[in-house]
mmCIF file of C-alpha atoms (C1' of nucleotides) in Angstrom:
data_model
loop_
_atom_site.group_PDB
_atom_site.id
_atom_site.type_symbol
_atom_site.label_atom_id
_atom_site.label_comp_id
_atom_site.label_asym_id
_atom_site.label_seq_id
_atom_site.Cartn_x
_atom_site.Cartn_y
_atom_site.Cartn_z
ATOM 1 C CA UNK A 5 -88.887 101.857 151.753
ATOM 2 C CA UNK A 6 -88.417 97.816 150.368
ATOM 3 C CA UNK A 7 -90.671 97.413 148.134
ATOM 4 C CA UNK A 8 -89.533 101.052 146.689
ATOM 5 C CA UNK A 9 -89.184 98.944 143.080
ATOM 6 C CA UNK A 10 -90.882 96.846 141.184
ATOM 7 C CA UNK A 11 -88.368 93.681 141.748
ATOM 8 C CA UNK A 12 -85.638 93.208 144.311
ATOM 9 C CA UNK A 13 -82.688 91.191 143.562
ATOM 10 C CA UNK A 14 -84.484 87.859 145.070
ATOM 11 C CA UNK A 15 -86.669 87.709 142.121
ATOM 12 C CA UNK A 16 -84.347 88.175 139.817
ATOM 13 C CA UNK A 17 -84.450 84.743 139.126
ATOM 14 C CA UNK A 18 -88.415 83.744 138.975
ATOM 15 C CA UNK A 19 -88.123 86.574 136.777
ATOM 16 C CA UNK A 20 -85.372 84.798 134.423
ATOM 17 C CA UNK A 21 -87.370 81.364 135.124
ATOM 18 C CA UNK A 22 -90.220 82.752 133.740
ATOM 19 C CA UNK A 23 -88.503 84.184 130.575
ATOM 20 C CA UNK A 24 -86.807 81.085 129.844
ATOM 21 C CA UNK A 25 -90.369 79.590 130.054
ATOM 22 C CA UNK A 26 -91.491 81.244 127.839
ATOM 23 C CA UNK A 27 -89.009 81.560 125.303
ATOM 24 C CA UNK A 28 -87.406 77.665 125.848
ATOM 25 C CA UNK A 29 -84.673 79.128 127.242
ATOM 26 C CA UNK A 30 -83.274 77.065 130.655
ATOM 27 C CA UNK A 31 -82.604 76.966 133.941
ATOM 28 C CA UNK A 32 -79.303 76.156 134.679
ATOM 29 C CA UNK A 33 -77.281 75.892 137.850
ATOM 30 C CA UNK A 34 -74.740 78.959 136.549
ATOM 31 C CA UNK A 35 -77.675 80.770 136.036
ATOM 32 C CA UNK A 36 -79.166 80.563 139.240
ATOM 33 C CA UNK A 37 -75.704 80.987 140.750
ATOM 34 C CA UNK A 38 -75.319 84.669 138.171
ATOM 35 C CA UNK A 39 -78.436 85.456 139.668
ATOM 36 C CA UNK A 40 -78.590 85.018 142.914
ATOM 37 C CA UNK A 41 -74.493 85.927 142.993
ATOM 38 C CA UNK A 42 -76.047 89.917 142.576
ATOM 39 C CA UNK A 43 -78.132 89.895 145.905
ATOM 40 C CA UNK A 44 -74.542 89.268 147.891
ATOM 41 C CA UNK A 45 -72.533 91.531 145.579
ATOM 42 C CA UNK A 46 -71.818 95.626 145.591
ATOM 43 C CA UNK A 47 -74.725 97.685 144.552
ATOM 44 C CA UNK A 48 -72.867 97.858 141.482
ATOM 45 C CA UNK A 49 -71.188 94.810 140.839
ATOM 46 C CA UNK A 50 -68.697 93.998 137.196
ATOM 47 C CA UNK A 51 -68.706 90.835 135.939
ATOM 48 C CA UNK A 52 -64.932 89.242 137.557
ATOM 49 C CA UNK A 53 -66.765 90.646 141.265
ATOM 50 C CA UNK A 54 -70.044 88.726 140.390
ATOM 51 C CA UNK A 55 -68.602 85.627 138.578
ATOM 52 C CA UNK A 56 -66.603 85.331 141.770
ATOM 53 C CA UNK A 57 -69.788 84.971 143.733
ATOM 54 C CA UNK A 58 -71.066 83.132 141.852
ATOM 55 C CA UNK A 59 -67.765 80.113 142.002
ATOM 56 C CA UNK A 60 -68.198 80.189 145.574
ATOM 57 C CA UNK A 61 -70.983 77.480 144.649
ATOM 58 C CA UNK A 62 -69.446 76.073 141.701
ATOM 59 C CA UNK A 63 -65.327 75.807 141.215
ATOM 60 C CA UNK A 64 -66.322 75.149 137.974
ATOM 61 C CA UNK A 65 -68.560 78.167 136.813
ATOM 62 C CA UNK A 66 -66.668 80.518 133.656
ATOM 63 C CA UNK A 67 -65.905 83.792 133.119
ATOM 64 C CA UNK A 68 -67.426 83.950 129.618
ATOM 65 C CA UNK A 69 -70.418 82.018 131.256
ATOM 66 C CA UNK A 70 -70.848 84.993 133.649
ATOM 67 C CA UNK A 71 -70.174 87.810 129.716
ATOM 68 C CA UNK A 72 -73.180 85.644 128.364
ATOM 69 C CA UNK A 73 -74.984 85.543 131.258
ATOM 70 C CA UNK A 74 -74.898 89.640 131.341
ATOM 71 C CA UNK A 75 -75.571 90.348 128.312
ATOM 72 C CA UNK A 76 -78.797 88.118 128.285
ATOM 73 C CA UNK A 77 -80.506 89.629 131.731
ATOM 74 C CA UNK A 78 -79.579 93.058 130.049
ATOM 75 C CA UNK A 79 -80.423 92.481 126.950
ATOM 76 C CA UNK A 80 -84.075 91.299 128.949
ATOM 77 C CA UNK A 81 -83.322 94.219 130.800
ATOM 78 C CA UNK A 82 -83.512 93.039 134.144
ATOM 79 C CA UNK A 83 -80.443 94.000 134.208
ATOM 80 C CA UNK A 84 -78.733 96.909 133.378
ATOM 81 C CA UNK A 85 -75.068 98.020 131.740
ATOM 82 C CA UNK A 86 -73.753 100.738 133.235
ATOM 83 C CA UNK A 87 -69.876 102.294 132.494
ATOM 84 C CA UNK A 88 -68.068 104.827 134.923
ATOM 85 C CA UNK A 89 -65.378 106.686 134.054
ATOM 86 C CA UNK A 90 -63.147 105.768 136.972
ATOM 87 C CA UNK A 91 -64.159 101.822 136.638
ATOM 88 C CA UNK A 92 -61.325 101.450 134.645
ATOM 89 C CA UNK A 93 -62.333 99.837 131.658
ATOM 90 C CA UNK A 94 -65.130 97.459 132.622
ATOM 91 C CA UNK A 95 -68.221 97.905 133.760
ATOM 92 C CA UNK A 96 -70.556 97.521 136.395
ATOM 93 C CA UNK A 97 -74.553 96.339 136.390
ATOM 94 C CA UNK A 98 -77.286 96.719 138.339
ATOM 95 C CA UNK A 99 -80.488 95.514 138.975
ATOM 96 C CA UNK A 100 -82.780 97.148 136.261
ATOM 97 C CA UNK A 101 -85.259 99.466 138.264
ATOM 98 C CA UNK A 102 -88.799 100.826 136.479
ATOM 99 C CA UNK A 103 -87.717 104.586 138.331
ATOM 100 C CA UNK A 104 -84.740 105.699 136.346
ATOM 101 C CA UNK A 105 -82.408 106.813 139.129
ATOM 102 C CA UNK A 106 -78.883 107.918 138.462
ATOM 103 C CA UNK A 107 -75.258 107.746 140.690
ATOM 104 C CA UNK A 108 -72.971 110.231 142.581
ATOM 105 C CA UNK A 109 -69.037 108.632 142.329
ATOM 106 C CA UNK A 110 -66.353 109.013 145.144
ATOM 107 C CA UNK A 111 -63.575 109.786 143.331
ATOM 108 C CA UNK A 112 -61.820 109.234 146.321
ATOM 109 C CA UNK A 113 -62.627 105.590 147.622
ATOM 110 C CA UNK A 114 -65.042 104.573 145.232
ATOM 111 C CA UNK A 115 -68.573 104.733 146.710
ATOM 112 C CA UNK A 116 -71.393 105.025 144.646
ATOM 113 C CA UNK A 117 -74.555 106.631 145.369
ATOM 114 C CA UNK A 118 -77.845 106.381 144.441
ATOM 115 C CA UNK A 119 -79.656 108.705 143.521
ATOM 116 C CA UNK A 120 -83.820 109.637 141.653
ATOM 117 C CA UNK A 121 -83.665 113.577 140.909
ATOM 118 C CA UNK A 122 -87.046 114.112 139.094
ATOM 119 C CA UNK A 123 -85.242 117.788 137.193
ATOM 120 C CA UNK A 124 -83.966 114.271 134.623
ATOM 121 C CA UNK A 125 -87.486 113.819 134.001
ATOM 122 C CA UNK A 126 -87.758 117.295 132.552
ATOM 123 C CA UNK A 127 -85.044 117.956 131.230
ATOM 124 C CA UNK A 128 -84.642 115.515 129.021
ATOM 125 C CA UNK A 129 -88.833 116.650 128.048
ATOM 126 C CA UNK A 130 -87.231 119.760 127.085
ATOM 127 C CA UNK A 131 -84.219 118.926 125.035
ATOM 128 C CA UNK A 132 -86.120 116.812 122.519
ATOM 129 C CA UNK A 133 -87.976 119.758 121.735
ATOM 130 C CA UNK A 134 -84.821 122.143 121.221
ATOM 131 C CA UNK A 135 -82.920 119.740 119.585
ATOM 132 C CA UNK A 136 -85.275 117.866 117.458
ATOM 133 C CA UNK A 137 -84.699 114.832 119.217
ATOM 134 C CA UNK A 138 -86.164 110.913 120.704
ATOM 135 C CA UNK A 139 -84.577 110.936 124.535
ATOM 136 C CA UNK A 140 -85.556 106.296 124.323
ATOM 137 C CA UNK A 141 -82.264 106.001 128.167
ATOM 138 C CA UNK A 142 -79.838 108.714 129.905
ATOM 139 C CA UNK A 143 -77.594 108.969 132.629
ATOM 140 C CA UNK A 144 -75.682 111.109 134.880
ATOM 141 C CA UNK A 145 -73.508 110.952 137.404
ATOM 142 C CA UNK A 146 -71.661 112.950 139.438
ATOM 143 C CA UNK A 147 -67.753 112.673 140.692
ATOM 144 C CA UNK A 148 -66.468 114.231 143.573
ATOM 145 C CA UNK A 149 -66.123 113.551 146.869
ATOM 146 C CA UNK A 150 -68.586 111.819 149.670
ATOM 147 C CA UNK A 151 -68.680 113.763 153.172
ATOM 148 C CA UNK A 152 -66.286 111.372 154.674
ATOM 149 C CA UNK A 153 -63.044 112.277 151.518
ATOM 150 C CA UNK A 154 -63.813 115.578 151.476
ATOM 151 C CA UNK A 155 -62.936 116.048 155.110
ATOM 152 C CA UNK A 156 -59.114 117.221 155.909
ATOM 153 C CA UNK A 157 -57.010 114.257 156.441
ATOM 154 C CA UNK A 158 -56.612 115.796 160.261
ATOM 155 C CA UNK A 159 -60.953 115.999 160.912
ATOM 156 C CA UNK A 160 -60.785 112.788 159.630
ATOM 157 C CA UNK A 161 -61.726 109.187 161.743
ATOM 158 C CA UNK A 162 -58.618 106.564 161.779
ATOM 159 C CA UNK A 163 -59.330 103.891 159.677
ATOM 160 C CA UNK B 19 -70.423 132.309 118.134
ATOM 161 C CA UNK B 20 -66.654 131.470 117.755
ATOM 162 C CA UNK B 21 -65.385 132.337 121.061
ATOM 163 C CA UNK B 22 -67.915 131.423 123.378
ATOM 164 C CA UNK B 23 -65.717 128.621 125.045
ATOM 165 C CA UNK B 24 -62.111 129.283 126.293
ATOM 166 C CA UNK B 25 -59.910 127.762 123.704
ATOM 167 C CA UNK B 26 -60.796 126.423 120.070
ATOM 168 C CA UNK B 27 -58.727 124.374 118.942
ATOM 169 C CA UNK B 28 -55.384 126.318 117.507
ATOM 170 C CA UNK B 29 -54.235 127.391 120.540
ATOM 171 C CA UNK B 30 -54.125 124.211 122.474
ATOM 172 C CA UNK B 31 -51.053 123.805 120.813
ATOM 173 C CA UNK B 32 -50.103 127.198 122.267
ATOM 174 C CA UNK B 33 -51.221 126.001 125.483
ATOM 175 C CA UNK B 34 -49.188 122.796 125.336
ATOM 176 C CA UNK B 35 -46.468 124.610 124.489
ATOM 177 C CA UNK B 36 -46.893 127.042 127.279
ATOM 178 C CA UNK B 37 -47.900 123.797 130.045
ATOM 179 C CA UNK B 38 -44.474 121.988 127.366
ATOM 180 C CA UNK B 39 -42.500 124.998 129.208
ATOM 181 C CA UNK B 40 -42.998 125.760 131.933
ATOM 182 C CA UNK B 41 -42.492 121.705 133.250
ATOM 183 C CA UNK B 42 -39.597 121.905 131.031
ATOM 184 C CA UNK B 43 -40.741 118.909 129.056
ATOM 185 C CA UNK B 44 -40.503 119.262 125.503
ATOM 186 C CA UNK B 45 -43.454 120.059 122.168
ATOM 187 C CA UNK B 46 -41.879 118.054 119.178
ATOM 188 C CA UNK B 47 -43.188 117.219 115.439
ATOM 189 C CA UNK B 48 -45.323 114.892 116.690
ATOM 190 C CA UNK B 49 -47.253 116.276 120.134
ATOM 191 C CA UNK B 50 -47.362 119.307 117.459
ATOM 192 C CA UNK B 51 -49.136 117.243 114.891
ATOM 193 C CA UNK B 52 -51.905 115.233 117.131
ATOM 194 C CA UNK B 53 -52.678 118.806 118.747
ATOM 195 C CA UNK B 54 -53.250 119.498 115.174
ATOM 196 C CA UNK B 55 -55.728 116.681 113.830
ATOM 197 C CA UNK B 56 -58.709 118.095 116.566
ATOM 198 C CA UNK B 57 -58.546 120.604 114.654
ATOM 199 C CA UNK B 58 -59.599 118.434 111.116
ATOM 200 C CA UNK B 59 -61.197 115.548 113.501
ATOM 201 C CA UNK B 60 -64.813 114.641 114.128
ATOM 202 C CA UNK B 61 -65.919 116.897 118.219
ATOM 203 C CA UNK B 62 -64.974 113.451 119.830
ATOM 204 C CA UNK B 63 -62.219 111.163 118.385
ATOM 205 C CA UNK B 64 -61.374 108.335 119.204
ATOM 206 C CA UNK B 65 -57.635 108.078 119.849
ATOM 207 C CA UNK B 66 -57.633 105.727 115.909
ATOM 208 C CA UNK B 67 -58.592 108.423 114.794
ATOM 209 C CA UNK B 68 -56.249 111.618 116.016
ATOM 210 C CA UNK B 69 -54.275 109.360 114.625
ATOM 211 C CA UNK B 70 -54.631 108.173 111.227
ATOM 212 C CA UNK B 71 -55.630 111.839 110.918
ATOM 213 C CA UNK B 72 -52.068 113.382 112.532
ATOM 214 C CA UNK B 73 -50.083 110.083 110.109
ATOM 215 C CA UNK B 74 -50.877 111.401 107.438
ATOM 216 C CA UNK B 75 -47.934 114.185 107.964
ATOM 217 C CA UNK B 76 -45.743 111.471 109.548
ATOM 218 C CA UNK B 77 -46.451 108.551 108.369
ATOM 219 C CA UNK B 78 -43.563 107.364 111.289
ATOM 220 C CA UNK B 79 -46.466 107.938 113.817
ATOM 221 C CA UNK B 80 -47.593 105.974 115.649
ATOM 222 C CA UNK B 81 -50.088 105.477 117.867
ATOM 223 C CA UNK B 82 -49.047 104.305 121.538
ATOM 224 C CA UNK B 83 -47.261 108.154 121.304
ATOM 225 C CA UNK B 84 -50.719 109.481 120.623
ATOM 226 C CA UNK B 85 -51.746 107.734 123.579
ATOM 227 C CA UNK B 86 -49.061 108.642 126.190
ATOM 228 C CA UNK B 87 -49.836 112.432 124.038
ATOM 229 C CA UNK B 88 -53.769 112.208 125.040
ATOM 230 C CA UNK B 89 -53.659 111.379 129.449
ATOM 231 C CA UNK B 90 -50.818 114.085 129.691
ATOM 232 C CA UNK B 91 -52.612 116.508 127.203
ATOM 233 C CA UNK B 92 -56.634 115.071 130.024
ATOM 234 C CA UNK B 93 -54.552 115.409 132.882
ATOM 235 C CA UNK B 94 -53.613 118.957 132.130
ATOM 236 C CA UNK B 95 -56.965 119.313 131.406
ATOM 237 C CA UNK B 96 -56.274 120.501 127.558
ATOM 238 C CA UNK B 97 -58.356 117.354 126.627
ATOM 239 C CA UNK B 98 -61.238 115.950 128.352
ATOM 240 C CA UNK B 99 -61.870 111.559 128.199
ATOM 241 C CA UNK B 100 -66.083 110.369 127.715
ATOM 242 C CA UNK B 101 -67.457 107.458 127.430
ATOM 243 C CA UNK B 102 -69.855 106.525 125.500
ATOM 244 C CA UNK B 103 -71.950 103.499 125.913
ATOM 245 C CA UNK B 104 -72.522 103.155 122.313
ATOM 246 C CA UNK B 105 -69.374 103.553 121.064
ATOM 247 C CA UNK B 106 -67.354 99.880 121.128
ATOM 248 C CA UNK B 107 -64.560 99.615 124.144
ATOM 249 C CA UNK B 108 -62.987 102.595 123.056
ATOM 250 C CA UNK B 109 -62.761 105.939 124.654
ATOM 251 C CA UNK B 110 -63.446 109.475 123.288
ATOM 252 C CA UNK B 111 -61.504 112.890 123.338
ATOM 253 C CA UNK B 112 -62.732 116.016 123.011
ATOM 254 C CA UNK B 113 -60.783 119.337 123.931
ATOM 255 C CA UNK B 114 -61.836 121.049 127.313
ATOM 256 C CA UNK B 115 -64.618 123.581 127.454
ATOM 257 C CA UNK B 116 -64.562 125.522 130.355
ATOM 258 C CA UNK B 117 -68.301 125.625 130.142
ATOM 259 C CA UNK B 118 -69.752 122.205 131.165
ATOM 260 C CA UNK B 119 -71.431 120.543 127.874
ATOM 261 C CA UNK B 120 -73.542 116.957 127.558
ATOM 262 C CA UNK B 121 -74.477 114.938 124.877
ATOM 263 C CA UNK B 122 -76.848 113.671 123.327
ATOM 264 C CA UNK B 123 -75.685 109.948 121.795
ATOM 265 C CA UNK B 124 -78.175 108.701 118.397
ATOM 266 C CA UNK B 125 -78.168 105.651 118.554
ATOM 267 C CA UNK B 126 -79.744 104.917 115.042
ATOM 268 C CA UNK B 127 -76.992 106.824 113.318
ATOM 269 C CA UNK B 128 -74.160 107.620 115.995
ATOM 270 C CA UNK B 129 -74.869 111.215 115.596
ATOM 271 C CA UNK B 130 -73.156 113.098 119.192
ATOM 272 C CA UNK B 131 -74.947 116.599 119.758
ATOM 273 C CA UNK B 132 -73.676 118.725 122.088
ATOM 274 C CA UNK B 133 -75.614 121.153 124.543
ATOM 275 C CA UNK B 134 -75.363 122.876 127.510
ATOM 276 C CA UNK B 135 -78.176 123.188 130.355
ATOM 277 C CA UNK B 136 -78.510 125.825 132.289
ATOM 278 C CA UNK B 137 -80.638 123.470 134.469
ATOM 279 C CA UNK B 138 -77.770 120.376 135.048
ATOM 280 C CA UNK B 139 -75.603 123.114 137.685
ATOM 281 C CA UNK B 140 -78.627 123.472 139.916
ATOM 282 C CA UNK B 141 -79.329 120.010 139.725
ATOM 283 C CA UNK B 142 -75.635 119.148 141.179
ATOM 284 C CA UNK B 143 -75.871 122.080 143.612
ATOM 285 C CA UNK B 144 -79.129 120.242 145.015
ATOM 286 C CA UNK B 145 -77.506 117.330 145.165
ATOM 287 C CA UNK B 146 -74.718 118.244 146.995
ATOM 288 C CA UNK B 147 -76.704 119.478 150.309
ATOM 289 C CA UNK B 148 -79.455 116.885 149.709
ATOM 290 C CA UNK B 149 -76.334 113.568 149.664
ATOM 291 C CA UNK B 150 -74.113 115.424 152.104
ATOM 292 C CA UNK B 151 -71.791 115.687 148.711
ATOM 293 C CA UNK B 152 -68.675 117.887 147.034
ATOM 294 C CA UNK B 153 -69.145 117.142 143.061
ATOM 295 C CA UNK B 154 -66.319 118.649 141.346
ATOM 296 C CA UNK B 155 -67.538 117.202 138.230
ATOM 297 C CA UNK B 156 -70.015 115.867 136.151
ATOM 298 C CA UNK B 157 -71.590 113.827 132.802
ATOM 299 C CA UNK B 158 -75.037 113.792 131.484
ATOM 300 C CA UNK B 159 -75.358 111.906 128.560
ATOM 301 C CA UNK B 160 -78.661 111.426 126.414
ATOM 302 C CA UNK B 161 -79.454 108.245 124.434
ATOM 303 C CA UNK B 162 -82.233 107.649 121.770
ATOM 304 C CA UNK B 163 -83.086 108.703 117.845
ATOM 305 C CA UNK B 164 -82.169 112.051 115.898
ATOM 306 C CA UNK B 165 -84.245 113.572 114.156
ATOM 307 C CA UNK B 166 -83.607 112.183 110.928
ATOM 308 C CA UNK B 167 -83.075 109.071 112.685
ATOM 309 C CA UNK B 168 -86.835 108.688 113.847
ATOM 310 C CA UNK B 169 -88.850 108.782 110.732
ATOM 311 C CA UNK B 170 -90.385 106.217 109.502
ATOM 312 C CA UNK B 171 -87.759 104.312 106.388
ATOM 313 C CA UNK B 172 -90.490 105.225 103.680
ATOM 314 C CA UNK B 173 -90.048 109.055 104.973
ATOM 315 C CA UNK B 174 -86.568 109.486 105.656
ATOM 316 C CA UNK B 175 -84.994 111.511 102.785
ATOM 317 C CA UNK B 176 -83.081 109.013 100.253
ATOM 318 C CA UNK B 177 -78.835 108.443 100.841
ATOM 319 C "C1'" DT C 3 -25.050 117.378 126.214
ATOM 320 C "C1'" DT C 4 -28.306 116.792 128.826
ATOM 321 C "C1'" DT C 5 -32.643 113.842 129.314
ATOM 322 C "C1'" DG C 6 -36.851 113.886 128.088
ATOM 323 C "C1'" DC C 7 -39.806 111.626 124.211
ATOM 324 C "C1'" DT C 8 -39.855 108.275 120.611
ATOM 325 C "C1'" DG C 9 -41.200 103.565 117.634
ATOM 326 C "C1'" DC C 10 -40.940 99.253 118.327
ATOM 327 C "C1'" DA C 11 -42.716 95.187 119.873
ATOM 328 C "C1'" DA C 12 -44.334 93.019 123.784
ATOM 329 C "C1'" DA C 13 -47.353 91.958 127.479
ATOM 330 C "C1'" DG C 14 -52.657 93.677 129.789
ATOM 331 C "C1'" DT C 15 -57.144 93.975 130.602
ATOM 332 C "C1'" DG C 16 -61.852 93.370 129.514
ATOM 333 C "C1'" DT C 17 -64.995 91.046 126.813
ATOM 334 C "C1'" DT C 18 -65.815 87.578 122.467
ATOM 335 C "C1'" DT C 19 -66.773 83.695 120.284
ATOM 336 C "C1'" DG C 20 -66.033 78.686 118.066
ATOM 337 C "C1'" DC C 21 -66.168 74.329 119.845
ATOM 338 C "C1'" DA C 22 -67.044 70.023 121.301
ATOM 339 C "C1'" DC C 23 -69.953 67.819 125.075
ATOM 340 C "C1'" DG C 24 -72.797 67.788 128.835
ATOM 341 C "C1'" DG C 25 -77.275 68.440 131.532
ATOM 342 C "C1'" DG C 26 -82.004 71.005 130.700
ATOM 343 C "C1'" DA C 27 -87.217 69.674 129.962
ATOM 344 C "C1'" DT D 18 -84.745 62.880 122.919
ATOM 345 C "C1'" DC D 19 -83.375 67.167 121.602
ATOM 346 C "C1'" DC D 20 -81.309 71.015 121.152
ATOM 347 C "C1'" DC D 21 -79.265 75.110 124.440
ATOM 348 C "C1'" DG D 22 -75.940 76.545 127.370
ATOM 349 C "C1'" DT D 23 -71.671 75.686 128.386
ATOM 350 C "C1'" DG D 24 -66.236 75.259 129.371
ATOM 351 C "C1'" DC D 25 -61.811 75.737 127.726
ATOM 352 C "C1'" DA D 26 -58.802 78.189 125.268
ATOM 353 C "C1'" DA D 27 -58.095 81.302 121.771
ATOM 354 C "C1'" DA D 28 -59.783 85.648 119.160
ATOM 355 C "C1'" DC D 29 -60.431 90.386 120.286
ATOM 356 C "C1'" DA D 30 -59.911 95.479 120.410
ATOM 357 C "C1'" DC D 31 -57.692 99.014 123.045
ATOM 358 C "C1'" DT D 32 -53.922 101.014 126.105
ATOM 359 C "C1'" DT D 33 -49.902 100.106 127.868
ATOM 360 C "C1'" DT D 34 -44.824 99.856 128.619
ATOM 361 C "C1'" DG D 35 -40.231 98.659 128.661
ATOM 362 C "C1'" DC D 36 -36.297 99.563 126.049
ATOM 363 C "C1'" DA D 37 -33.197 101.494 123.134
ATOM 364 C "C1'" DG D 38 -31.891 105.354 120.215
ATOM 365 C "C1'" DC D 39 -33.167 110.316 118.908
ATOM 366 C "C1'" DA D 40 -33.438 115.111 119.142
ATOM 367 C "C1'" DA D 41 -35.942 119.122 121.510
ATOM 368 C "C1'" DA D 42 -33.417 122.048 124.999
#
DNA sequence: TTTGCTGCAAAGTGTTTGCACGGGA
DNA sequence: TCCCGTGCAAACACTTTGCAGCAAA
């Protein structure tokens, strides 16, 4: 269960370092802090959340640096940007994984579940033929209520 | 082909009028103009686009009125809000249709194609069981290149 | 006449950018 | 040493809000 993705959060730093070396970029303390922040962040952190975490180690860190780093990471495919319509106007990020995965968002408590669905790949291929297009990327988000939130109020466990 | 949806743009006005009557709201000239703007707008207009169209008839119309109206329409389910990650930071709207439909977005020219895919409904049901959740709504967006944009530059028709 | 809706201007939110300095390679 | 990346503040794009007046029912 722990090596089903090509890289875990841990090697984000190593991965980024490698890319930076290749491209003549620099591994700064700020970048390292931001990359490491993914470890303790929620599954789909916003820039703000990563900033809050990364700032703990270095209070001088600036939010714009976080944005710049995230944009760079997204371009290099180490991180992917997602937009949930429930999540206010802000973007969320997750560490990009090779396998396409999709999201369920609970409109009650905001919980996000990830899932993989093989049929999406088939659907993409079918749509490529039907619409005569080339599909590079897809996002599937289900919105609803998770088990806890869909229970009638009376039956819900306190808390 | 013209009655596959429960209501076309035309009766948006009538539909809204009915709801307003029910709720003690008022059918103002501005609301009518905004509702009618959907007719000549693109398939997925932004607030700005609707504003531009609706302003033609009444130059005093204010953008904040458009936003207020759109928010109300979304709440009443006459219109639905969608977020394409390619479309800048702005929301897009379409007239809510009973049948779930999905979108293909061309990253080349920005064209948006709609499609219906029965398999999504099945997938939703399967995920409800697998994740033990209740799914109320889903969005599926495919990103890629349309037929014209995926042709090599040399072969593309001029224009 | 009542009070919901509007225009206006100002505030808000999330994100990006210009610039001079500082620190990594 | 060189110049990439940073902090800072200001700009930005989009959306929301407070308020006084107007107009639909």
